[in-house]
């Protein structure tokens, strides 16, 4: 067996598994690992390098996918690529040992922390379904969703959101876009033709309604959510809102506004679609009841999903239809098959029945609130007044406003030129090209740095002024911080010149948060 001695550096941006993959690939191409060489086992290599077995497994799997190594049953891993002729050795894989091939083009999720979900418990739920209820798996899935899962969803919503509904009102589908598709079908069959939606908001659902032939109208978002005055002026048949955690701005619609919206819906004979996206992930204050729980006139169609709570590839979403649409829904669902895996539906029902979802959500709230506070503290420390943070009480993202140009009154030194800011640095250090801090020439001690802290911040904000939102977002993604311009979430031009970005902090490990923010500051400020 060939020993491996990779030089892995956890400080690099490149993940450890990718560093290990590159090392083994280079060893093969350089001829130091020849075809037929046995590689260390996952555990042996993980132990020798003091890394996790998962890291080694990811590297080996990628090497198998690209044809550099092969796995042999009850034997181990062997090099299968010959560097001399540049071709993979022909190998026969019996069905039981053929390696699983993954799509190399699919990127990792950008807002889910993979370390939070316990796949061992999920596997036990799957095994329970397969071992104890295999007879249920040979029959087609119910078009409306499995009864057991609908019952658990009804119970879960009552316990966590105070929402009372029956399993008969719930319809399950594969993802929010599919539930939106079914909802648009029900509403169109009922004679509804126009939709008012929050702008900015979740655009894929809007696109579904537009493609279904609905006339769609954007509604501006204020401090209390969607503008009811704008909705009145439009007079739509359907109103789409996310009152408990507006996406992506994050504000919560006050109860008074919710009641006003419900009263308007009853007066104008329109329907409200309530998207309760990640409403469980509220970190401060008391939970706000959903519109559906306040709805006495049967006007609210409620949408929910498990993707943000569990893992992205679990495309299980649901909706609660108003009683008034029961007949229409029954007729429509005769023409549709279920789009969700029956096995995963039953596994999720088992997961919920055992109380595992409740425990998992508590863990999410705790860690995501810590990440939110850490992200806010790091951004404030690195950029000071150059970045204003909003929307940090719930959900998976926060909104940042970059103070770029024309806002000197709020920033003090922002209105000054970079050269003027450099002059104020005094003994702290020189400026590279007259526009930033030259870290190599900083010769002052801690006292000088403390005295000139305001001047250092002045250089930061002055340098920020030289960037655009696009440049900042590109730099953020290079250093592992997922940021998108706010206008990416809008279908109108009202946010085209906005200096706001949507920052998904939830997937970044706490240990990497400060380092990533510092790298971003270096990228955009040069200091």
mmCIF file of C-alpha atoms in Angstrom, residues 80-460:
data_model
loop_
_atom_site.group_PDB
_atom_site.id
_atom_site.type_symbol
_atom_site.label_atom_id
_atom_site.label_comp_id
_atom_site.label_asym_id
_atom_site.label_seq_id
_atom_site.Cartn_x
_atom_site.Cartn_y
_atom_site.Cartn_z
ATOM 1 C CA UNK A 80 -6.844 3.036 -12.246
ATOM 2 C CA UNK A 81 -5.336 5.786 -14.431
ATOM 3 C CA UNK A 82 -2.090 5.293 -16.313
ATOM 4 C CA UNK A 83 -0.056 8.499 -16.632
ATOM 5 C CA UNK A 84 2.095 6.950 -19.383
ATOM 6 C CA UNK A 85 -0.642 6.641 -21.972
ATOM 7 C CA UNK A 86 -3.111 9.062 -20.391
ATOM 8 C CA UNK A 87 -6.031 6.635 -20.392
ATOM 9 C CA UNK A 88 -8.027 4.944 -17.711
ATOM 10 C CA UNK A 89 -7.559 1.218 -17.326
ATOM 11 C CA UNK A 90 -10.550 -0.803 -18.443
ATOM 12 C CA UNK A 91 -12.153 -2.196 -15.331
ATOM 13 C CA UNK A 92 -15.255 -4.317 -14.930
ATOM 14 C CA UNK A 93 -17.477 -3.266 -12.055
ATOM 15 C CA UNK A 94 -19.947 -5.857 -10.782
ATOM 16 C CA UNK A 95 -23.328 -4.254 -10.067
ATOM 17 C CA UNK A 96 -22.733 -4.339 -6.305
ATOM 18 C CA UNK A 97 -19.484 -2.331 -6.402
ATOM 19 C CA UNK A 98 -19.977 0.072 -9.302
ATOM 20 C CA UNK A 99 -19.113 3.548 -7.929
ATOM 21 C CA UNK A 100 -21.913 6.077 -7.588
ATOM 22 C CA UNK A 101 -21.562 8.832 -10.194
ATOM 23 C CA UNK A 102 -22.408 12.391 -9.157
ATOM 24 C CA UNK A 103 -23.105 15.396 -11.359
ATOM 25 C CA UNK A 104 -19.889 17.398 -11.190
ATOM 26 C CA UNK A 105 -21.645 20.548 -12.410
ATOM 27 C CA UNK A 106 -23.890 20.829 -9.345
ATOM 28 C CA UNK A 107 -22.533 23.268 -6.776
ATOM 29 C CA UNK A 108 -22.949 22.986 -3.033
ATOM 30 C CA UNK A 109 -25.975 24.815 -1.562
ATOM 31 C CA UNK A 110 -25.300 28.456 -0.825
ATOM 32 C CA UNK A 111 -27.414 28.914 2.289
ATOM 33 C CA UNK A 112 -27.603 25.588 4.135
ATOM 34 C CA UNK A 113 -25.083 24.634 6.808
ATOM 35 C CA UNK A 114 -24.446 20.984 5.969
ATOM 36 C CA UNK A 115 -22.991 20.271 9.402
ATOM 37 C CA UNK A 116 -26.336 20.878 11.128
ATOM 38 C CA UNK A 117 -28.408 18.059 9.692
ATOM 39 C CA UNK A 118 -28.022 14.605 11.254
ATOM 40 C CA UNK A 119 -28.157 12.278 8.266
ATOM 41 C CA UNK A 120 -27.722 9.266 10.551
ATOM 42 C CA UNK A 121 -31.153 9.933 12.079
ATOM 43 C CA UNK A 122 -32.612 10.592 8.638
ATOM 44 C CA UNK A 123 -31.168 7.272 7.421
ATOM 45 C CA UNK A 124 -32.831 5.484 10.332
ATOM 46 C CA UNK A 125 -36.170 6.979 9.308
ATOM 47 C CA UNK A 126 -35.633 5.864 5.718
ATOM 48 C CA UNK A 127 -34.656 2.368 6.892
ATOM 49 C CA UNK A 128 -37.751 2.236 9.071
ATOM 50 C CA UNK A 129 -39.942 2.956 6.054
ATOM 51 C CA UNK A 130 -38.173 0.376 3.885
ATOM 52 C CA UNK A 131 -38.026 -2.330 6.549
ATOM 53 C CA UNK A 132 -41.406 -1.857 8.216
ATOM 54 C CA UNK A 133 -43.611 -0.393 5.462
ATOM 55 C CA UNK A 134 -42.196 -1.809 2.231
ATOM 56 C CA UNK A 135 -45.704 -2.891 1.224
ATOM 57 C CA UNK A 136 -46.643 0.787 0.940
ATOM 58 C CA UNK A 137 -43.798 1.497 -1.474
ATOM 59 C CA UNK A 138 -45.068 -0.754 -4.269
ATOM 60 C CA UNK A 139 -48.210 1.329 -4.756
ATOM 61 C CA UNK A 140 -48.367 4.804 -6.338
ATOM 62 C CA UNK A 141 -48.152 7.879 -4.138
ATOM 63 C CA UNK A 142 -51.348 9.743 -3.365
ATOM 64 C CA UNK A 143 -51.760 12.757 -5.701
ATOM 65 C CA UNK A 144 -52.463 14.960 -2.665
ATOM 66 C CA UNK A 145 -49.591 13.525 -0.603
ATOM 67 C CA UNK A 146 -49.311 10.713 1.916
ATOM 68 C CA UNK A 147 -51.904 10.843 4.665
ATOM 69 C CA UNK A 148 -49.363 10.245 7.422
ATOM 70 C CA UNK A 149 -47.256 13.231 6.345
ATOM 71 C CA UNK A 150 -50.287 15.490 5.955
ATOM 72 C CA UNK A 151 -51.400 14.537 9.466
ATOM 73 C CA UNK A 152 -47.932 15.332 10.881
ATOM 74 C CA UNK A 153 -47.823 18.681 9.031
ATOM 75 C CA UNK A 154 -51.224 19.657 10.458
ATOM 76 C CA UNK A 155 -50.018 18.780 13.971
ATOM 77 C CA UNK A 156 -46.686 20.572 13.480
ATOM 78 C CA UNK A 157 -48.346 23.785 12.258
ATOM 79 C CA UNK A 158 -50.707 23.796 15.230
ATOM 80 C CA UNK A 159 -47.853 23.303 17.721
ATOM 81 C CA UNK A 160 -45.409 25.775 16.153
ATOM 82 C CA UNK A 161 -47.550 28.359 14.371
ATOM 83 C CA UNK A 162 -50.915 28.144 16.136
ATOM 84 C CA UNK A 163 -52.533 27.286 12.818
ATOM 85 C CA UNK A 164 -55.549 24.974 12.812
ATOM 86 C CA UNK A 165 -56.192 22.922 9.679
ATOM 87 C CA UNK A 166 -57.174 19.381 8.720
ATOM 88 C CA UNK A 167 -55.054 16.914 6.722
ATOM 89 C CA UNK A 168 -57.744 17.053 4.011
ATOM 90 C CA UNK A 169 -56.863 20.720 3.357
ATOM 91 C CA UNK A 170 -53.160 19.952 2.776
ATOM 92 C CA UNK A 171 -51.646 19.174 -0.623
ATOM 93 C CA UNK A 172 -47.999 18.119 -0.945
ATOM 94 C CA UNK A 173 -45.799 18.774 -3.982
ATOM 95 C CA UNK A 174 -42.113 18.840 -4.960
ATOM 96 C CA UNK A 175 -40.932 22.336 -4.084
ATOM 97 C CA UNK A 176 -42.437 25.799 -3.785
ATOM 98 C CA UNK A 177 -42.582 26.298 -7.551
ATOM 99 C CA UNK A 178 -44.738 23.178 -7.902
ATOM 100 C CA UNK A 179 -47.107 24.246 -5.118
ATOM 101 C CA UNK A 180 -47.303 27.665 -6.793
ATOM 102 C CA UNK A 181 -48.084 25.916 -10.072
ATOM 103 C CA UNK A 182 -50.938 23.965 -8.504
ATOM 104 C CA UNK A 183 -52.200 27.080 -6.710
ATOM 105 C CA UNK A 184 -52.216 29.061 -9.961
ATOM 106 C CA UNK A 185 -54.199 26.244 -11.593
ATOM 107 C CA UNK A 186 -56.810 26.224 -8.807
ATOM 108 C CA UNK A 187 -57.152 30.007 -8.865
ATOM 109 C CA UNK A 188 -57.400 30.216 -12.634
ATOM 110 C CA UNK A 189 -60.096 27.523 -12.667
ATOM 111 C CA UNK A 190 -61.949 29.691 -10.141
ATOM 112 C CA UNK A 191 -61.871 32.618 -12.589
ATOM 113 C CA UNK A 192 -59.051 34.681 -11.043
ATOM 114 C CA UNK A 193 -56.695 36.407 -13.468
ATOM 115 C CA UNK A 194 -54.424 38.990 -11.763
ATOM 116 C CA UNK A 195 -51.733 38.804 -9.081
ATOM 117 C CA UNK A 196 -50.090 41.490 -6.928
ATOM 118 C CA UNK A 197 -46.733 40.365 -5.532
ATOM 119 C CA UNK A 198 -44.043 41.747 -3.239
ATOM 120 C CA UNK A 199 -41.139 43.456 -4.993
ATOM 121 C CA UNK A 200 -38.439 42.439 -4.187
ATOM 122 C CA UNK A 201 -39.497 38.872 -3.515
ATOM 123 C CA UNK A 202 -39.273 35.231 -4.542
ATOM 124 C CA UNK A 203 -39.386 35.544 -8.323
ATOM 125 C CA UNK A 204 -39.733 31.861 -9.376
ATOM 126 C CA UNK A 205 -43.285 31.779 -7.976
ATOM 127 C CA UNK A 206 -44.117 35.030 -9.772
ATOM 128 C CA UNK A 207 -42.841 33.522 -13.017
ATOM 129 C CA UNK A 208 -45.151 30.526 -12.546
ATOM 130 C CA UNK A 209 -48.208 32.773 -12.336
ATOM 131 C CA UNK A 210 -47.042 34.858 -15.298
ATOM 132 C CA UNK A 211 -46.549 31.708 -17.366
ATOM 133 C CA UNK A 212 -50.042 30.577 -16.371
ATOM 134 C CA UNK A 213 -51.448 33.710 -18.005
ATOM 135 C CA UNK A 214 -51.953 35.848 -14.913
ATOM 136 C CA UNK A 215 -51.432 39.586 -15.163
ATOM 137 C CA UNK A 216 -48.831 40.351 -12.494
ATOM 138 C CA UNK A 217 -48.230 43.644 -10.652
ATOM 139 C CA UNK A 218 -45.288 44.459 -8.352
ATOM 140 C CA UNK A 219 -46.045 46.040 -4.975
ATOM 141 C CA UNK A 220 -43.471 48.087 -3.092
ATOM 142 C CA UNK A 221 -42.270 46.929 0.326
ATOM 143 C CA UNK A 222 -42.314 49.348 3.247
ATOM 144 C CA UNK A 223 -41.316 49.022 6.893
ATOM 145 C CA UNK A 224 -44.549 47.135 7.601
ATOM 146 C CA UNK A 225 -44.439 44.894 4.539
ATOM 147 C CA UNK A 226 -46.371 45.114 1.286
ATOM 148 C CA UNK A 227 -48.049 48.492 0.745
ATOM 149 C CA UNK A 228 -51.797 48.093 1.178
ATOM 150 C CA UNK A 229 -52.365 51.436 -0.568
ATOM 151 C CA UNK A 230 -50.624 50.116 -3.701
ATOM 152 C CA UNK A 231 -52.652 46.907 -3.497
ATOM 153 C CA UNK A 232 -55.864 48.927 -3.319
ATOM 154 C CA UNK A 233 -54.849 50.960 -6.365
ATOM 155 C CA UNK A 234 -54.166 47.777 -8.365
ATOM 156 C CA UNK A 235 -57.268 45.870 -7.277
ATOM 157 C CA UNK A 236 -55.868 42.367 -7.960
ATOM 158 C CA UNK A 237 -57.714 39.054 -7.747
ATOM 159 C CA UNK A 238 -54.814 37.481 -5.825
ATOM 160 C CA UNK A 239 -52.284 39.003 -3.370
ATOM 161 C CA UNK A 240 -49.013 37.149 -2.710
ATOM 162 C CA UNK A 241 -47.203 38.099 0.536
ATOM 163 C CA UNK A 242 -44.674 36.667 3.016
ATOM 164 C CA UNK A 243 -45.738 38.477 6.206
ATOM 165 C CA UNK A 244 -43.802 36.483 8.836
ATOM 166 C CA UNK A 245 -40.374 36.802 7.235
ATOM 167 C CA UNK A 246 -40.433 38.893 4.069
ATOM 168 C CA UNK A 247 -37.965 37.499 1.567
ATOM 169 C CA UNK A 248 -35.365 38.892 1.108
ATOM 170 C CA UNK A 249 -35.808 42.089 3.193
ATOM 171 C CA UNK A 250 -36.779 40.224 6.367
ATOM 172 C CA UNK A 251 -39.355 42.560 7.898
ATOM 173 C CA UNK A 252 -42.377 41.214 9.789
ATOM 174 C CA UNK A 253 -45.849 42.530 9.021
ATOM 175 C CA UNK A 254 -47.484 43.790 12.249
ATOM 176 C CA UNK A 255 -50.719 42.162 13.356
ATOM 177 C CA UNK A 256 -52.627 45.394 12.694
ATOM 178 C CA UNK A 257 -51.467 45.365 9.058
ATOM 179 C CA UNK A 258 -52.347 41.691 8.759
ATOM 180 C CA UNK A 259 -55.881 42.320 9.911
ATOM 181 C CA UNK A 260 -56.190 45.269 7.544
ATOM 182 C CA UNK A 261 -55.039 43.075 4.654
ATOM 183 C CA UNK A 262 -57.516 40.339 5.609
ATOM 184 C CA UNK A 263 -60.335 42.891 5.839
ATOM 185 C CA UNK A 264 -59.437 44.237 2.404
ATOM 186 C CA UNK A 265 -59.432 40.713 0.949
ATOM 187 C CA UNK A 266 -62.910 40.096 2.313
ATOM 188 C CA UNK A 267 -64.233 43.471 1.126
ATOM 189 C CA UNK A 268 -62.796 43.149 -2.371
ATOM 190 C CA UNK A 269 -63.475 39.413 -2.756
ATOM 191 C CA UNK A 270 -59.826 38.518 -3.449
ATOM 192 C CA UNK A 271 -57.526 35.707 -2.295
ATOM 193 C CA UNK A 272 -54.257 35.971 -0.342
ATOM 194 C CA UNK A 273 -51.355 33.602 -0.918
ATOM 195 C CA UNK A 274 -49.268 33.475 2.264
ATOM 196 C CA UNK A 275 -45.713 32.186 1.763
ATOM 197 C CA UNK A 276 -44.538 31.308 5.287
ATOM 198 C CA UNK A 277 -40.897 30.933 4.165
ATOM 199 C CA UNK A 278 -38.565 29.986 7.078
ATOM 200 C CA UNK A 279 -40.999 31.533 9.572
ATOM 201 C CA UNK A 280 -39.759 29.117 12.278
ATOM 202 C CA UNK A 281 -36.286 30.686 12.067
ATOM 203 C CA UNK A 282 -37.067 33.727 14.196
ATOM 204 C CA UNK A 283 -34.294 34.498 16.672
ATOM 205 C CA UNK A 284 -35.605 37.373 18.794
ATOM 206 C CA UNK A 285 -38.979 38.407 20.128
ATOM 207 C CA UNK A 286 -42.207 36.456 20.218
ATOM 208 C CA UNK A 287 -43.446 34.595 17.134
ATOM 209 C CA UNK A 288 -46.041 36.393 15.045
ATOM 210 C CA UNK A 289 -49.144 34.378 14.068
ATOM 211 C CA UNK A 290 -49.529 33.598 10.376
ATOM 212 C CA UNK A 291 -52.256 35.237 8.352
ATOM 213 C CA UNK A 292 -53.926 31.852 7.946
ATOM 214 C CA UNK A 293 -54.483 31.572 11.718
ATOM 215 C CA UNK A 294 -56.275 34.973 11.699
ATOM 216 C CA UNK A 295 -58.339 34.215 8.606
ATOM 217 C CA UNK A 296 -62.029 33.995 9.522
ATOM 218 C CA UNK A 297 -63.353 34.530 6.000
ATOM 219 C CA UNK A 298 -61.515 31.600 4.337
ATOM 220 C CA UNK A 299 -59.412 33.871 2.112
ATOM 221 C CA UNK A 300 -55.835 32.627 2.684
ATOM 222 C CA UNK A 301 -53.997 29.948 0.716
ATOM 223 C CA UNK A 302 -50.955 28.992 2.804
ATOM 224 C CA UNK A 303 -47.593 27.778 1.404
ATOM 225 C CA UNK A 304 -44.822 26.065 3.391
ATOM 226 C CA UNK A 305 -41.652 24.107 2.689
ATOM 227 C CA UNK A 306 -39.042 21.935 4.416
ATOM 228 C CA UNK A 307 -36.066 22.723 2.152
ATOM 229 C CA UNK A 308 -34.780 25.636 4.257
ATOM 230 C CA UNK A 309 -35.128 23.639 7.464
ATOM 231 C CA UNK A 310 -33.662 20.277 6.472
ATOM 232 C CA UNK A 311 -31.630 20.064 3.266
ATOM 233 C CA UNK A 312 -32.083 21.603 -0.156
ATOM 234 C CA UNK A 313 -32.502 18.423 -2.208
ATOM 235 C CA UNK A 314 -35.491 17.364 -0.073
ATOM 236 C CA UNK A 315 -38.034 18.965 -2.371
ATOM 237 C CA UNK A 316 -41.094 18.588 -0.174
ATOM 238 C CA UNK A 317 -43.425 21.574 0.033
ATOM 239 C CA UNK A 318 -47.085 21.856 0.914
ATOM 240 C CA UNK A 319 -50.058 24.175 0.783
ATOM 241 C CA UNK A 320 -53.253 24.568 2.762
ATOM 242 C CA UNK A 321 -56.150 25.390 0.512
ATOM 243 C CA UNK A 322 -59.197 27.407 1.620
ATOM 244 C CA UNK A 323 -62.342 25.337 1.988
ATOM 245 C CA UNK A 324 -63.907 27.348 -0.840
ATOM 246 C CA UNK A 325 -61.472 25.734 -3.297
ATOM 247 C CA UNK A 326 -61.994 22.148 -2.154
ATOM 248 C CA UNK A 327 -64.171 21.238 -5.134
ATOM 249 C CA UNK A 328 -61.816 22.883 -7.634
ATOM 250 C CA UNK A 329 -58.795 21.201 -6.008
ATOM 251 C CA UNK A 330 -60.468 17.787 -6.090
ATOM 252 C CA UNK A 331 -61.163 18.208 -9.807
ATOM 253 C CA UNK A 332 -57.657 19.468 -10.667
ATOM 254 C CA UNK A 333 -55.823 16.798 -8.671
ATOM 255 C CA UNK A 334 -57.511 14.064 -10.711
ATOM 256 C CA UNK A 335 -55.288 15.188 -13.619
ATOM 257 C CA UNK A 336 -51.989 15.237 -11.669
ATOM 258 C CA UNK A 337 -49.680 12.597 -10.226
ATOM 259 C CA UNK A 338 -47.704 13.186 -7.044
ATOM 260 C CA UNK A 339 -44.295 14.778 -7.754
ATOM 261 C CA UNK A 340 -42.667 13.910 -4.408
ATOM 262 C CA UNK A 341 -40.995 10.606 -3.628
ATOM 263 C CA UNK A 342 -43.343 8.447 -1.576
ATOM 264 C CA UNK A 343 -40.375 7.016 0.310
ATOM 265 C CA UNK A 344 -39.159 10.476 1.352
ATOM 266 C CA UNK A 345 -42.667 11.562 2.312
ATOM 267 C CA UNK A 346 -43.029 8.585 4.654
ATOM 268 C CA UNK A 347 -39.509 9.105 6.009
ATOM 269 C CA UNK A 348 -40.309 12.767 6.755
ATOM 270 C CA UNK A 349 -43.548 11.733 8.466
ATOM 271 C CA UNK A 350 -41.521 9.337 10.659
ATOM 272 C CA UNK A 351 -38.931 12.057 11.321
ATOM 273 C CA UNK A 352 -41.660 14.456 12.463
ATOM 274 C CA UNK A 353 -43.562 11.842 14.465
ATOM 275 C CA UNK A 354 -40.416 11.104 16.507
ATOM 276 C CA UNK A 355 -40.012 14.801 17.352
ATOM 277 C CA UNK A 356 -36.765 15.066 15.399
ATOM 278 C CA UNK A 357 -37.906 18.060 13.346
ATOM 279 C CA UNK A 358 -38.731 20.039 16.492
ATOM 280 C CA UNK A 359 -35.293 19.264 17.955
ATOM 281 C CA UNK A 360 -33.575 20.143 14.688
ATOM 282 C CA UNK A 361 -35.327 23.520 14.384
ATOM 283 C CA UNK A 362 -34.276 24.417 17.943
ATOM 284 C CA UNK A 363 -30.677 23.655 16.964
ATOM 285 C CA UNK A 364 -31.035 25.768 13.815
ATOM 286 C CA UNK A 365 -32.327 28.753 15.771
ATOM 287 C CA UNK A 366 -29.452 28.600 18.221
ATOM 288 C CA UNK A 367 -26.627 28.304 15.694
ATOM 289 C CA UNK A 368 -28.065 30.645 13.058
ATOM 290 C CA UNK A 369 -28.639 33.349 15.662
ATOM 291 C CA UNK A 370 -24.981 32.982 16.693
ATOM 292 C CA UNK A 371 -23.909 33.218 13.053
ATOM 293 C CA UNK A 372 -26.067 36.284 12.495
ATOM 294 C CA UNK A 373 -24.552 38.056 15.498
ATOM 295 C CA UNK A 374 -21.038 37.013 14.473
ATOM 296 C CA UNK A 375 -21.564 38.209 10.899
ATOM 297 C CA UNK A 376 -22.926 41.566 12.096
ATOM 298 C CA UNK A 377 -20.030 42.029 14.538
ATOM 299 C CA UNK A 378 -17.390 41.131 11.928
ATOM 300 C CA UNK A 379 -18.888 43.433 9.298
ATOM 301 C CA UNK A 380 -19.136 46.315 11.767
ATOM 302 C CA UNK A 381 -15.563 45.804 12.958
ATOM 303 C CA UNK A 382 -14.184 45.565 9.413
ATOM 304 C CA UNK A 383 -16.202 48.277 7.638
ATOM 305 C CA UNK A 384 -17.611 50.501 10.361
ATOM 306 C CA UNK A 385 -20.191 52.966 9.066
ATOM 307 C CA UNK A 386 -19.444 52.012 5.472
ATOM 308 C CA UNK A 387 -21.907 49.121 5.814
ATOM 309 C CA UNK A 388 -25.362 49.391 7.371
ATOM 310 C CA UNK A 389 -27.002 46.137 8.448
ATOM 311 C CA UNK A 390 -30.726 45.478 8.417
ATOM 312 C CA UNK A 391 -32.964 42.413 8.462
ATOM 313 C CA UNK A 392 -31.104 40.374 11.045
ATOM 314 C CA UNK A 393 -33.843 38.990 13.269
ATOM 315 C CA UNK A 394 -34.923 35.948 11.263
ATOM 316 C CA UNK A 395 -34.377 33.794 8.214
ATOM 317 C CA UNK A 396 -31.149 32.780 6.506
ATOM 318 C CA UNK A 397 -29.947 36.127 5.212
ATOM 319 C CA UNK A 398 -29.421 39.751 6.145
ATOM 320 C CA UNK A 399 -29.557 42.868 3.990
ATOM 321 C CA UNK A 400 -26.511 45.145 3.811
ATOM 322 C CA UNK A 401 -26.488 48.703 2.508
ATOM 323 C CA UNK A 402 -23.088 49.723 1.177
ATOM 324 C CA UNK A 403 -22.481 53.452 1.606
ATOM 325 C CA UNK A 404 -21.092 54.115 -1.852
ATOM 326 C CA UNK A 405 -20.792 57.719 -3.028
ATOM 327 C CA UNK A 406 -22.837 60.786 -2.159
ATOM 328 C CA UNK A 407 -23.372 59.837 1.483
ATOM 329 C CA UNK A 408 -20.560 61.774 3.128
ATOM 330 C CA UNK A 409 -22.926 63.380 5.622
ATOM 331 C CA UNK A 410 -23.582 59.992 7.185
ATOM 332 C CA UNK A 411 -20.017 58.751 7.014
ATOM 333 C CA UNK A 412 -17.899 61.684 8.135
ATOM 334 C CA UNK A 413 -14.774 60.942 6.124
ATOM 335 C CA UNK A 414 -16.572 59.342 3.176
ATOM 336 C CA UNK A 415 -16.836 62.717 1.521
ATOM 337 C CA UNK A 416 -13.088 63.227 1.752
ATOM 338 C CA UNK A 417 -10.764 61.971 -0.922
ATOM 339 C CA UNK A 418 -8.599 58.930 -0.411
ATOM 340 C CA UNK A 419 -5.510 61.158 -0.484
ATOM 341 C CA UNK A 420 -6.897 63.340 2.332
ATOM 342 C CA UNK A 421 -7.682 60.240 4.378
ATOM 343 C CA UNK A 422 -4.146 58.990 3.831
ATOM 344 C CA UNK A 423 -2.767 62.266 5.119
ATOM 345 C CA UNK A 424 -4.684 61.756 8.348
ATOM 346 C CA UNK A 425 -3.018 58.393 8.854
ATOM 347 C CA UNK A 426 0.153 60.159 9.896
ATOM 348 C CA UNK A 427 2.531 57.677 11.443
ATOM 349 C CA UNK A 428 0.228 54.711 10.946
ATOM 350 C CA UNK A 429 1.638 54.072 7.483
ATOM 351 C CA UNK A 430 1.797 55.159 3.881
ATOM 352 C CA UNK A 431 -0.709 54.639 1.117
ATOM 353 C CA UNK A 432 -0.265 52.419 -1.889
ATOM 354 C CA UNK A 433 -0.672 54.596 -4.945
ATOM 355 C CA UNK A 434 -2.265 57.273 -2.795
ATOM 356 C CA UNK A 435 -5.515 55.325 -2.484
ATOM 357 C CA UNK A 436 -5.171 52.802 0.315
ATOM 358 C CA UNK A 437 -3.171 51.506 3.237
ATOM 359 C CA UNK A 438 0.162 49.887 2.419
ATOM 360 C CA UNK A 439 0.289 47.190 5.056
ATOM 361 C CA UNK A 440 3.959 46.583 4.389
ATOM 362 C CA UNK A 441 4.918 50.113 5.436
ATOM 363 C CA UNK A 442 2.936 50.279 8.645
ATOM 364 C CA UNK A 443 5.592 51.018 11.253
ATOM 365 C CA UNK A 444 3.643 52.434 14.150
ATOM 366 C CA UNK A 445 2.926 50.615 17.384
ATOM 367 C CA UNK A 446 -0.399 49.809 18.983
ATOM 368 C CA UNK A 447 -0.746 53.289 20.488
ATOM 369 C CA UNK A 448 -0.483 54.972 17.094
ATOM 370 C CA UNK A 449 -3.035 52.578 15.637
ATOM 371 C CA UNK A 450 -5.466 53.378 18.431
ATOM 372 C CA UNK A 451 -5.023 57.127 18.095
ATOM 373 C CA UNK A 452 -5.574 56.983 14.346
ATOM 374 C CA UNK A 453 -8.491 54.509 14.339
ATOM 375 C CA UNK A 454 -10.844 57.108 12.862
ATOM 376 C CA UNK A 455 -8.374 57.802 10.077
ATOM 377 C CA UNK A 456 -8.104 54.092 9.289
ATOM 378 C CA UNK A 457 -11.883 53.903 9.035
ATOM 379 C CA UNK A 458 -11.768 56.938 6.794
ATOM 380 C CA UNK A 459 -9.535 55.088 4.349
ATOM 381 C CA UNK A 460 -11.943 52.128 4.474
#
